[in-house]
mmCIF file with all atom_site columns, C-alpha atoms in Angstrom:
data_model
loop_
_atom_site.group_PDB
_atom_site.id
_atom_site.type_symbol
_atom_site.label_atom_id
_atom_site.label_alt_id
_atom_site.label_comp_id
_atom_site.label_asym_id
_atom_site.label_entity_id
_atom_site.label_seq_id
_atom_site.pdbx_PDB_ins_code
_atom_site.Cartn_x
_atom_site.Cartn_y
_atom_site.Cartn_z
_atom_site.occupancy
_atom_site.B_iso_or_equiv
_atom_site.pdbx_formal_charge
_atom_site.auth_seq_id
_atom_site.auth_comp_id
_atom_site.auth_asym_id
_atom_site.auth_atom_id
_atom_site.pdbx_PDB_model_num
ATOM 1  C CA . LYS A 1 1  ? -84.977  -8.211  133.329 1.00 83.00 ? 180 LYS A CA 1
ATOM 2  C CA . GLU A 1 2  ? -81.815  -7.549  131.285 1.00 88.00 ? 181 GLU A CA 1
ATOM 3  C CA . THR A 1 3  ? -83.879  -6.311  128.338 1.00 91.00 ? 182 THR A CA 1
ATOM 4  C CA . VAL A 1 4  ? -85.762  -3.888  130.581 1.00 91.00 ? 183 VAL A CA 1
ATOM 5  C CA . ALA A 1 5  ? -82.469  -2.558  131.982 1.00 93.00 ? 184 ALA A CA 1
ATOM 6  C CA . ILE A 1 6  ? -81.140  -1.997  128.444 1.00 93.00 ? 185 ILE A CA 1
ATOM 7  C CA . TYR A 1 7  ? -84.232  0.037   127.485 1.00 91.00 ? 186 TYR A CA 1
ATOM 8  C CA . ALA A 1 8  ? -84.193  1.933   130.804 1.00 93.00 ? 187 ALA A CA 1
ATOM 9  C CA . LYS A 1 9  ? -80.573  2.969   130.201 1.00 94.00 ? 188 LYS A CA 1
ATOM 10 C CA . LYS A 1 10 ? -81.445  4.009   126.648 1.00 94.00 ? 189 LYS A CA 1
ATOM 11 C CA . TYR A 1 11 ? -84.463  6.177   127.516 1.00 93.00 ? 190 TYR A CA 1
ATOM 12 C CA . TRP A 1 12 ? -83.749  7.391   131.073 1.00 95.00 ? 191 TRP A CA 1
ATOM 13 C CA . ARG A 1 13 ? -81.439  10.352  130.523 1.00 92.00 ? 192 ARG A CA 1
ATOM 14 C CA . ALA A 1 14 ? -81.045  11.557  134.105 1.00 94.00 ? 193 ALA A CA 1
ATOM 15 C CA . PRO A 1 15 ? -79.265  10.271  137.180 1.00 96.00 ? 194 PRO A CA 1
ATOM 16 C CA . PRO A 1 16 ? -81.322  7.937   139.391 1.00 97.00 ? 195 PRO A CA 1
ATOM 17 C CA . LEU A 1 17 ? -83.982  9.751   141.400 1.00 97.00 ? 196 LEU A CA 1
ATOM 18 C CA . GLN A 1 18 ? -83.052  10.146  145.065 1.00 96.00 ? 197 GLN A CA 1
ATOM 19 C CA . GLY A 1 19 ? -86.415  10.995  146.645 1.00 96.00 ? 198 GLY A CA 1
ATOM 20 C CA . ARG A 1 20 ? -89.794  9.329   146.916 1.00 97.00 ? 199 ARG A CA 1
ATOM 21 C CA . VAL A 1 21 ? -91.244  8.203   143.571 1.00 97.00 ? 200 VAL A CA 1
ATOM 22 C CA . SER A 1 22 ? -94.487  7.330   141.852 1.00 97.00 ? 201 SER A CA 1
ATOM 23 C CA . VAL A 1 23 ? -94.441  4.572   139.213 1.00 97.00 ? 202 VAL A CA 1
ATOM 24 C CA . SER A 1 24 ? -97.236  3.981   136.723 1.00 97.00 ? 203 SER A CA 1
ATOM 25 C CA . LEU A 1 25 ? -97.243  0.975   134.375 1.00 95.00 ? 204 LEU A CA 1
ATOM 26 C CA . THR A 1 26 ? -99.660  0.324   131.549 1.00 95.00 ? 205 THR A CA 1
ATOM 27 C CA . CYS A 1 27 ? -99.254  -3.230  130.262 1.00 93.00 ? 206 CYS A CA 1
ATOM 28 C CA . PHE A 1 28 ? -100.559 -3.836  126.756 1.00 94.00 ? 207 PHE A CA 1
ATOM 29 C CA . PHE A 1 29 ? -100.990 -7.577  126.096 1.00 92.00 ? 208 PHE A CA 1
ATOM 30 C CA . LYS A 1 30 ? -101.723 -9.403  122.833 1.00 92.00 ? 209 LYS A CA 1
ATOM 31 C CA . SER A 1 31 ? -104.712 -11.246 124.276 1.00 89.00 ? 210 SER A CA 1
ATOM 32 C CA . ARG A 1 32 ? -107.057 -11.257 127.229 1.00 82.00 ? 211 ARG A CA 1
ATOM 33 C CA . ARG A 1 33 ? -105.410 -14.391 128.647 1.00 83.00 ? 212 ARG A CA 1
ATOM 34 C CA . HIS A 1 34 ? -105.137 -14.157 132.435 1.00 78.00 ? 213 HIS A CA 1
ATOM 35 C CA . ARG A 1 35 ? -101.803 -12.789 133.631 1.00 79.00 ? 214 ARG A CA 1
ATOM 36 C CA . ASP A 1 36 ? -100.578 -11.889 137.088 1.00 84.00 ? 215 ASP A CA 1
ATOM 37 C CA . ILE A 1 37 ? -99.663  -8.248  136.442 1.00 84.00 ? 216 ILE A CA 1
ATOM 38 C CA . ASP A 1 38 ? -97.926  -7.721  139.770 1.00 84.00 ? 217 ASP A CA 1
ATOM 39 C CA . ASN A 1 39 ? -95.249  -10.145 138.545 1.00 86.00 ? 218 ASN A CA 1
ATOM 40 C CA . VAL A 1 40 ? -94.696  -7.836  135.570 1.00 86.00 ? 219 VAL A CA 1
ATOM 41 C CA . PHE A 1 41 ? -93.795  -5.040  137.962 1.00 90.00 ? 220 PHE A CA 1
ATOM 42 C CA . LYS A 1 42 ? -91.485  -7.215  140.062 1.00 90.00 ? 221 LYS A CA 1
ATOM 43 C CA . CYS A 1 43 ? -89.270  -7.800  137.035 1.00 90.00 ? 222 CYS A CA 1
ATOM 44 C CA . ILE A 1 44 ? -89.476  -4.234  135.720 1.00 93.00 ? 223 ILE A CA 1
ATOM 45 C CA . GLY A 1 45 ? -89.070  -2.634  139.142 1.00 92.00 ? 224 GLY A CA 1
ATOM 46 C CA . ASP A 1 46 ? -85.908  -4.598  139.893 1.00 93.00 ? 225 ASP A CA 1
ATOM 47 C CA . ALA A 1 47 ? -84.467  -3.861  136.448 1.00 94.00 ? 226 ALA A CA 1
ATOM 48 C CA . MET A 1 48 ? -84.883  -0.100  136.889 1.00 95.00 ? 227 MET A CA 1
ATOM 49 C CA . GLU A 1 49 ? -83.025  0.011   140.232 1.00 96.00 ? 228 GLU A CA 1
ATOM 50 C CA . GLY A 1 50 ? -79.849  2.037   139.953 1.00 96.00 ? 229 GLY A CA 1
ATOM 51 C CA . ILE A 1 51 ? -81.004  3.471   136.615 1.00 97.00 ? 230 ILE A CA 1
ATOM 52 C CA . CYS A 1 52 ? -84.269  5.352   137.205 1.00 97.00 ? 231 CYS A CA 1
ATOM 53 C CA . TYR A 1 53 ? -84.195  5.320   141.006 1.00 97.00 ? 232 TYR A CA 1
ATOM 54 C CA . GLU A 1 54 ? -81.698  4.035   143.552 1.00 96.00 ? 233 GLU A CA 1
ATOM 55 C CA . ASN A 1 55 ? -83.895  1.415   145.212 1.00 95.00 ? 234 ASN A CA 1
ATOM 56 C CA . ASP A 1 56 ? -87.479  0.243   144.771 1.00 92.00 ? 235 ASP A CA 1
ATOM 57 C CA . GLU A 1 57 ? -87.967  1.050   148.471 1.00 95.00 ? 236 GLU A CA 1
ATOM 58 C CA . GLN A 1 58 ? -88.362  4.660   147.248 1.00 96.00 ? 237 GLN A CA 1
ATOM 59 C CA . ILE A 1 59 ? -91.699  3.846   145.591 1.00 96.00 ? 238 ILE A CA 1
ATOM 60 C CA . ASP A 1 60 ? -94.601  5.344   147.554 1.00 97.00 ? 239 ASP A CA 1
ATOM 61 C CA . ARG A 1 61 ? -97.195  5.080   144.782 1.00 97.00 ? 240 ARG A CA 1
ATOM 62 C CA . LEU A 1 62 ? -97.585  2.244   142.284 1.00 96.00 ? 241 LEU A CA 1
ATOM 63 C CA . GLU A 1 63 ? -100.276 1.989   139.621 1.00 97.00 ? 242 GLU A CA 1
ATOM 64 C CA . ILE A 1 64 ? -100.555 -0.951  137.219 1.00 95.00 ? 243 ILE A CA 1
ATOM 65 C CA . CYS A 1 65 ? -103.142 -1.048  134.416 1.00 94.00 ? 244 CYS A CA 1
ATOM 66 C CA . ARG A 1 66 ? -103.874 -3.874  131.986 1.00 92.00 ? 245 ARG A CA 1
ATOM 67 C CA . GLN A 1 67 ? -104.847 -3.131  128.371 1.00 93.00 ? 246 GLN A CA 1
ATOM 68 C CA . ARG A 1 68 ? -105.108 -5.141  125.175 1.00 94.00 ? 247 ARG A CA 1
ATOM 69 C CA . ASP A 1 69 ? -103.239 -4.315  121.975 1.00 96.00 ? 248 ASP A CA 1
ATOM 70 C CA . ALA A 1 70 ? -102.879 -7.361  119.723 1.00 94.00 ? 249 ALA A CA 1
ATOM 71 C CA . LYS A 1 71 ? -100.781 -5.477  117.176 1.00 96.00 ? 250 LYS A CA 1
ATOM 72 C CA . ASN A 1 72 ? -98.346  -3.735  119.531 1.00 97.00 ? 251 ASN A CA 1
ATOM 73 C CA . PRO A 1 73 ? -97.867  -5.421  122.929 1.00 94.00 ? 252 PRO A CA 1
ATOM 74 C CA . ARG A 1 74 ? -95.707  -3.313  125.248 1.00 93.00 ? 253 ARG A CA 1
ATOM 75 C CA . VAL A 1 75 ? -95.320  -1.775  128.676 1.00 93.00 ? 254 VAL A CA 1
ATOM 76 C CA . GLU A 1 76 ? -95.447  1.997   129.071 1.00 95.00 ? 255 GLU A CA 1
ATOM 77 C CA . ILE A 1 77 ? -93.799  3.363   132.223 1.00 95.00 ? 256 ILE A CA 1
ATOM 78 C CA . VAL A 1 78 ? -94.058  6.765   133.888 1.00 96.00 ? 257 VAL A CA 1
ATOM 79 C CA . ILE A 1 79 ? -91.796  7.557   136.845 1.00 96.00 ? 258 ILE A CA 1
ATOM 80 C CA . GLU A 1 80 ? -92.117  10.800  138.777 1.00 96.00 ? 259 GLU A CA 1
ATOM 81 C CA . GLU A 1 81 ? -90.472  12.145  141.883 1.00 96.00 ? 260 GLU A CA 1
ATOM 82 C CA . ILE A 1 82 ? -93.055  13.141  144.491 1.00 95.00 ? 261 ILE A CA 1
ATOM 83 C CA . ALA A 1 83 ? -92.876  15.376  147.554 1.00 78.00 ? 262 ALA A CA 1
#
């Protein structure tokens, strides 16, 4: 969670969003081993509070996709304010 917050502060260059938001995560894992991807969001979502948005209660749309990338595991995040 602390690592996510460090990266969020580094790459999020705006004040926290105030309105309703959409969050899209693409999780790239090294292997096809079974993982509970909603737990990935719980950690990331909490870490981004106060940085990207004020509170995760603002999230009206959440999309989580699982991919495989053995050479470059990562999580790509897109956050958008919605009407």
